Short mmCIF file of C-alpha atoms in Angstrom, two decimals:
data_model
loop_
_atom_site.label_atom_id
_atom_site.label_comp_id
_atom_site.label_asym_id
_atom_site.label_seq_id
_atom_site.Cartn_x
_atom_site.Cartn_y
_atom_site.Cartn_z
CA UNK A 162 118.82 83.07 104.42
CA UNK A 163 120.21 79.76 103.23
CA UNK A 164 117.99 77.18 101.12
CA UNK A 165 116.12 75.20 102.56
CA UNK A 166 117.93 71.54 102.43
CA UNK A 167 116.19 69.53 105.21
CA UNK A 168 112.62 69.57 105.53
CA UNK A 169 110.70 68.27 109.10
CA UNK A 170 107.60 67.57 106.93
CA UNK A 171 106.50 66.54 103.52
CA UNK A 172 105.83 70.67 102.66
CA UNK A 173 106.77 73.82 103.47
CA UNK A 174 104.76 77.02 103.19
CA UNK A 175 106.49 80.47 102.41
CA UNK A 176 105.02 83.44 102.33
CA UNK A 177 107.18 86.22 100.65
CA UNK A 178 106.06 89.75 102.28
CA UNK A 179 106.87 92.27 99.79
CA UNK A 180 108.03 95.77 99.98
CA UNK A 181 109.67 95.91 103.21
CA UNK A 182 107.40 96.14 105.53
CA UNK A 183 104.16 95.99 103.44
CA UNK A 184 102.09 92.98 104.71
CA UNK A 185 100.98 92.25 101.10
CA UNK A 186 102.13 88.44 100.10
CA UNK A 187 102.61 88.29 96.15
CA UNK A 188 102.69 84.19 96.30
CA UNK A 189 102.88 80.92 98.81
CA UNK A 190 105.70 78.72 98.26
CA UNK A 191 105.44 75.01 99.06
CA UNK A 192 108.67 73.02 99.42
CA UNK A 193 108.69 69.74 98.51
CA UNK A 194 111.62 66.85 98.20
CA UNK A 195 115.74 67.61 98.34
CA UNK A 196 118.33 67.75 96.11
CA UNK A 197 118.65 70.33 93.24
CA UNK A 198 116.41 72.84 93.40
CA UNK A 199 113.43 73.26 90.62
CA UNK A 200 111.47 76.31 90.53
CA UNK A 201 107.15 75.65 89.60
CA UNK A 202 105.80 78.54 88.16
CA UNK A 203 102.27 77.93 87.46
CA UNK A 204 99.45 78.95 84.67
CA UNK A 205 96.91 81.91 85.26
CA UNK A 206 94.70 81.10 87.52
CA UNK A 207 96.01 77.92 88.67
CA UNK A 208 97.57 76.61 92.27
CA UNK A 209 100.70 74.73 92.58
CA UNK A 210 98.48 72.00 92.60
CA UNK A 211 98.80 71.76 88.82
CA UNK A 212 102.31 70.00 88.91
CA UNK A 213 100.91 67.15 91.38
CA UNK A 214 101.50 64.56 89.11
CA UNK A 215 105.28 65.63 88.22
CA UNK A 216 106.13 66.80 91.50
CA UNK A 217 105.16 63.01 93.27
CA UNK A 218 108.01 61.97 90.94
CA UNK A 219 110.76 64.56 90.16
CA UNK A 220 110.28 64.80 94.62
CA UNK A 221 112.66 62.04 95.49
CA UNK A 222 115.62 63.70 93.19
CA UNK A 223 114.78 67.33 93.10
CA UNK A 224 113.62 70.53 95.62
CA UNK A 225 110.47 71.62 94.21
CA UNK A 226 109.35 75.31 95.24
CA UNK A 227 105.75 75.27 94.07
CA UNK A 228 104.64 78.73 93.73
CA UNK A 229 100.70 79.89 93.61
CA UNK A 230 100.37 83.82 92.95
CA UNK A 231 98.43 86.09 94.53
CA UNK A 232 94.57 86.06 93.77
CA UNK A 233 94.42 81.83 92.95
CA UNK A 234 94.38 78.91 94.91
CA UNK A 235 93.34 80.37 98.18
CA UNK A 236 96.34 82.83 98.34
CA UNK A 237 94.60 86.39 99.35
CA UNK A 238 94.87 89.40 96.70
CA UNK A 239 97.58 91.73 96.29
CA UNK A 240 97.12 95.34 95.40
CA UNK A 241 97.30 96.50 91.20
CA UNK A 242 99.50 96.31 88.99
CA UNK A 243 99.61 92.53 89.93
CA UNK A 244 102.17 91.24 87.20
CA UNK A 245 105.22 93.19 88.05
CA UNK A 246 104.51 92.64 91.70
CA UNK A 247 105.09 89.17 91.34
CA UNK A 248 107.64 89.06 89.38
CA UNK A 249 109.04 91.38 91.65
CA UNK A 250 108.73 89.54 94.60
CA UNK A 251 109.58 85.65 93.27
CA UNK A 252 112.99 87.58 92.16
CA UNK A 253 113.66 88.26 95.80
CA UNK A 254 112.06 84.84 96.51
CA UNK A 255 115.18 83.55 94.10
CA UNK A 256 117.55 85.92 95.71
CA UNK A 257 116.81 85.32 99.46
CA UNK A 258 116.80 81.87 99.40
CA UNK A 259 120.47 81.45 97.25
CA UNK A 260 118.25 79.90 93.84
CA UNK A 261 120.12 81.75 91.11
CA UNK A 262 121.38 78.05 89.63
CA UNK A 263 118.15 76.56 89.99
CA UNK A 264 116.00 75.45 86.78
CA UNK A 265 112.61 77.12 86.27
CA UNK A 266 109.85 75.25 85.05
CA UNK A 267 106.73 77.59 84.19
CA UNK A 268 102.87 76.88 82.27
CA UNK A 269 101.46 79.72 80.26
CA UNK A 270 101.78 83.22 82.49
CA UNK A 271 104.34 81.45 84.52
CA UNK A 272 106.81 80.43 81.54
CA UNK A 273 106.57 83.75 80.48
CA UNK A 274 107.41 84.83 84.11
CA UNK A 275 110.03 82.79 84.21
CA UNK A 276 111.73 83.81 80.39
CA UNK A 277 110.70 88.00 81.87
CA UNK A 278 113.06 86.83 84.94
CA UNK A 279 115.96 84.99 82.91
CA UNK A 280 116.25 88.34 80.69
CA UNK A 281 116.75 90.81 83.43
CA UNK A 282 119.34 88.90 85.67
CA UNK A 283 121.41 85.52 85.04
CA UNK A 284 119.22 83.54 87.50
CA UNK A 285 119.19 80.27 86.49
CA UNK A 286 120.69 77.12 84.95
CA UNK A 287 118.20 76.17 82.30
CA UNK A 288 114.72 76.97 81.49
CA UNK A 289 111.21 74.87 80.62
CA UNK A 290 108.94 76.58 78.77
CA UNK A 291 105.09 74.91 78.75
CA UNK A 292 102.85 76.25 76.02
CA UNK A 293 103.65 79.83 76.96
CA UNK A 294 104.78 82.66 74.28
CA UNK A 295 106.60 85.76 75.07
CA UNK A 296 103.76 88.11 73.78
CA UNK A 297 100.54 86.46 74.58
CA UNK A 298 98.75 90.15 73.85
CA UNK A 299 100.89 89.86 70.03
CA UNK A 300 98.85 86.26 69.26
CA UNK A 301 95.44 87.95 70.30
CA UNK A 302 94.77 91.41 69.26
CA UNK A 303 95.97 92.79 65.96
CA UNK A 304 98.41 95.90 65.33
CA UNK A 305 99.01 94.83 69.13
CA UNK A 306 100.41 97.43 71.21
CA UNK A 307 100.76 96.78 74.94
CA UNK A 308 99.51 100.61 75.81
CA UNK A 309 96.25 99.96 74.69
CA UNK A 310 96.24 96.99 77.32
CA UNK A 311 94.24 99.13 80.28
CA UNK A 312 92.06 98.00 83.35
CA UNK A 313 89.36 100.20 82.40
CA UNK A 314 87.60 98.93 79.19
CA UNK A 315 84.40 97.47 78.53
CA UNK A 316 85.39 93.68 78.21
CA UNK A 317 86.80 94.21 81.89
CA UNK A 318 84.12 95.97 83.26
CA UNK A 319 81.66 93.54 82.05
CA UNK A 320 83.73 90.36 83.44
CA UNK A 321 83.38 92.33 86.73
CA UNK A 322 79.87 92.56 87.10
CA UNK A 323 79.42 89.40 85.32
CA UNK A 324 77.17 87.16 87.45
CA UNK A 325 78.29 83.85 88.98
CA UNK A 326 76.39 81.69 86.86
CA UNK A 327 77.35 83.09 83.70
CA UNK A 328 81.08 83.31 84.94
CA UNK A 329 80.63 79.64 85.91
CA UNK A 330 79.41 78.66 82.37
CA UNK A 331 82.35 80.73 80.34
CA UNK A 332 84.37 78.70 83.06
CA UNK A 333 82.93 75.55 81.77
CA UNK A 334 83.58 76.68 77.88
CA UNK A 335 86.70 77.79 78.67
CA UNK A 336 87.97 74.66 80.26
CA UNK A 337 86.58 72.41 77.53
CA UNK A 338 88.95 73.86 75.28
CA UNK A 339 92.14 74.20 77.64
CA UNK A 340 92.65 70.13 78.10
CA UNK A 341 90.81 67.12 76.83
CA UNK A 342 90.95 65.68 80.25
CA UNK A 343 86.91 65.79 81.45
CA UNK A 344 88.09 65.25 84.90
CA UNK A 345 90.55 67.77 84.75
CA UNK A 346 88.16 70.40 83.19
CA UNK A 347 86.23 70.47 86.42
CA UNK A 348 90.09 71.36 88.40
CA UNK A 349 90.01 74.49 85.78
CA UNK A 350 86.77 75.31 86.09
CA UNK A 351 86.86 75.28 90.22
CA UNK A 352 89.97 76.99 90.10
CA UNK A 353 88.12 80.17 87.51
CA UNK A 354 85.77 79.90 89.76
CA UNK A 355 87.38 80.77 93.16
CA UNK A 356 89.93 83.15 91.78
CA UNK A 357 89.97 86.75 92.94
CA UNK A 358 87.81 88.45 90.55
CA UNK A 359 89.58 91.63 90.14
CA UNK A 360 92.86 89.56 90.01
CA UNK A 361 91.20 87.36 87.14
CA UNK A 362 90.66 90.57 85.34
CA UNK A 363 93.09 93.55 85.89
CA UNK A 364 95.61 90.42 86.22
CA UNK A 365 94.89 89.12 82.90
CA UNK A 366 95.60 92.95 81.23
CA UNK A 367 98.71 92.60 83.08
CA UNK A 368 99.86 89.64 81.66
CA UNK A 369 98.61 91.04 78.29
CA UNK A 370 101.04 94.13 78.45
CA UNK A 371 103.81 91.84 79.10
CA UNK A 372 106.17 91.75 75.40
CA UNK A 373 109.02 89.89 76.13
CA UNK A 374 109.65 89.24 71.98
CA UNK A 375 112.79 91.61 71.96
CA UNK A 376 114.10 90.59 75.31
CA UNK A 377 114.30 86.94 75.53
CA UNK A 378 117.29 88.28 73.13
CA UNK A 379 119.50 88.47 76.42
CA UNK A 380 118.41 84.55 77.35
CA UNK A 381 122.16 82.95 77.15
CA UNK A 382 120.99 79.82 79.11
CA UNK A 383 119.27 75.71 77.48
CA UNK A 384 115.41 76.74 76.79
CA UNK A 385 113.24 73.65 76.75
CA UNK A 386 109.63 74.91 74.74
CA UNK A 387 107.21 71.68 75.12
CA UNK A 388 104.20 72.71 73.24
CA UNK A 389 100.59 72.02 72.21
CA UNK A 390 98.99 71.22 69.23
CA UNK A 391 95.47 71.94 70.23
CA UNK A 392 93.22 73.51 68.50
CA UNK A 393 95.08 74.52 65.52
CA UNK A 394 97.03 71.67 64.85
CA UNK A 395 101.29 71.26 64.83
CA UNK A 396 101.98 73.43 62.12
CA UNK A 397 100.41 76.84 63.25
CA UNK A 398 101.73 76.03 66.45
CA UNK A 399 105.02 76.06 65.12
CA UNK A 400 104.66 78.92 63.14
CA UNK A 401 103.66 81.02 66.06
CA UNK A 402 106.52 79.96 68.14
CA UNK A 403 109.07 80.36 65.65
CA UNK A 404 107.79 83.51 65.14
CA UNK A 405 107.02 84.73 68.71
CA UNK A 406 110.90 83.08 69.91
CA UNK A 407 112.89 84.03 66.73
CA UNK A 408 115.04 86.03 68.98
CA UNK A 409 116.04 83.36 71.08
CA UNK A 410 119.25 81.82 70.10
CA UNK A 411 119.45 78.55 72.08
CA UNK A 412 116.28 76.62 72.30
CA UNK A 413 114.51 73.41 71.84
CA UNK A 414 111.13 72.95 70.28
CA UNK A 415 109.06 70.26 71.30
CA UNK A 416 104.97 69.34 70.12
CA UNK A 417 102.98 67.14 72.73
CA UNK A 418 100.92 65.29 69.69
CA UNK A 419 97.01 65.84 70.48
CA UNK A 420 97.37 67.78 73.84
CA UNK A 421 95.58 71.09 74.57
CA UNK A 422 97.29 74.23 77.03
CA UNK A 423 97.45 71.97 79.78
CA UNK A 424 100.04 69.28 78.60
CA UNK A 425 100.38 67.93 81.99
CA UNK A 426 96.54 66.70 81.89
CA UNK A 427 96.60 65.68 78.47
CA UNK A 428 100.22 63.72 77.41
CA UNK A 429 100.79 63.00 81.37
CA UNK A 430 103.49 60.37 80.64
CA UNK A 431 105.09 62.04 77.74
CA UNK A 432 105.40 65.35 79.40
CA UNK A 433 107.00 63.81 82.58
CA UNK A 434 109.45 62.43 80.71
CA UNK A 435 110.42 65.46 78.65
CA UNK A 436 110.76 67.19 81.92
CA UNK A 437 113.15 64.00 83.08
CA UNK A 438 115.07 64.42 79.90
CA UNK A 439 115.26 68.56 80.02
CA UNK A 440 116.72 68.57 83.70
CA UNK A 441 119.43 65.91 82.86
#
């Protein structure tokens, strides 16, 4: 199937059925704008409605393919392992649709989606990575081994039966520390909120498993890293990603001063135009 070049509305929706003839979608796809093509891989948790702001602009140059996963932003569940099945599926996504040139832009799970993608197969023209490491699981959990990363444990099993209210109020901490935008807390916190359950647990061991530190080795294409300094200030931050991307040869390193995870809440203007300024 040829991309998509002329649309009859503003969006497009795609849903990518997986596995044949399995009637399990791993993702909806929004189109948006023409030109180039630009691929929006989005946070955990999080619907393509993250990149709102960027997308209005970068629109009138670019083809935007706004991706929300499976289990977030109103897009039904899939069945376990989660991770791989996306990835899985947004490679066919890439293949179907001719995208193997295109630049991926992905935030937290869905940079390192898009660095797990650029290491198996020589997909696309350049990479931006936003606040996302290859080995998430590596930062968190000492002597880290991505084994040990299994659905059944009690941390999971108490998120499961974990009331609404109290879900709704680790939400609401949660949030405060992912942006310093108050109105954009409340987007976080409705998203947490809605998400699959399941999917916001077994999902989340997925994405712990993932170790990309050895792999991103094969990366041959421009990476773009823009980064947060929030909460530990510019000079952890840049000793965790020098340490987490030392195997990457060809990247560029850049801090949003002051901004939490979500850089595209907190440094708006900035982080548009680093995005301007990567795609050129």
């Amino acid at each position: 199937m040829k991309r998509v070049k002329h649309l009859l509305a503003s969006t497009i929706i795609f849903l990518l059925t997986m596995n044949g003839n399995a009637q399990n979608n791993a993702f909806s796809v929004r189109v948006v704008g023409e030109g180039e093509p630009l691929l929006f891989f989005p946070g955990f948790i999080c619907s393509d409605e993250v990149w709102e702001e960027q997308v209005a602009e970068l629109s009138k140059e670019y083809e935007c393919h706004l991706f929300t996963f499976a289990g977030f932003g109103g897009v039904a569940p899939i069945e376990f392992p989660w991770y791989p099945k996306v990835e899985d599926a947004v490679l066919d996504y890439i293949k179907e649709n001719n995208l193997e040139n295109a630049t991926a832009i992905g935030h937290s799970l869905g940079g390192t989606l898009a660095l797990s993608l650029a290491s198996r197969q020589p997909l696309f023209k350049k990479l931006v990575i936003v606040d996302a490491l290859t080995a998430t699981g590596a930062l968190m959990f000492p002597n880290y081994n991505p084994d040990n990363m299994v659905y059944d444990s009690p941390y999971n099993n108490q998120l499961l039966e974990m009331g609404q209210d109290d879900f709704s109020k680790m939400a609401t901490g949660m949030a405060s520390g992912m942006t310093t935008n108050k109105e954009k807390q409340g987007q976080i916190i409705e998203w947490m909120e809605k998400a699959d359950r399941k999917t916001y647990v077994y999902g989340y061991t997925d994405y712990l498993k993932v170790d990309l530190r050895e792999q991103v080795g094969k990366i041959k294409i421009p990476v773009t890293i823009l980064a947060a300094t929030q909460p530990f200030g510019e000079a952890m931050a840049r000793q965790t990603y020098q340490e987490q991307y030392k195997n990457l040869s060809n990247y560029e390193l850049k801090f949003a001063e002051g901004a939490a995870h979500f850089i595209m809440y907190d440094r708006p203007e900035w982080f548009l135009n680093e995005l301007k300024s990567s795609l050129q």
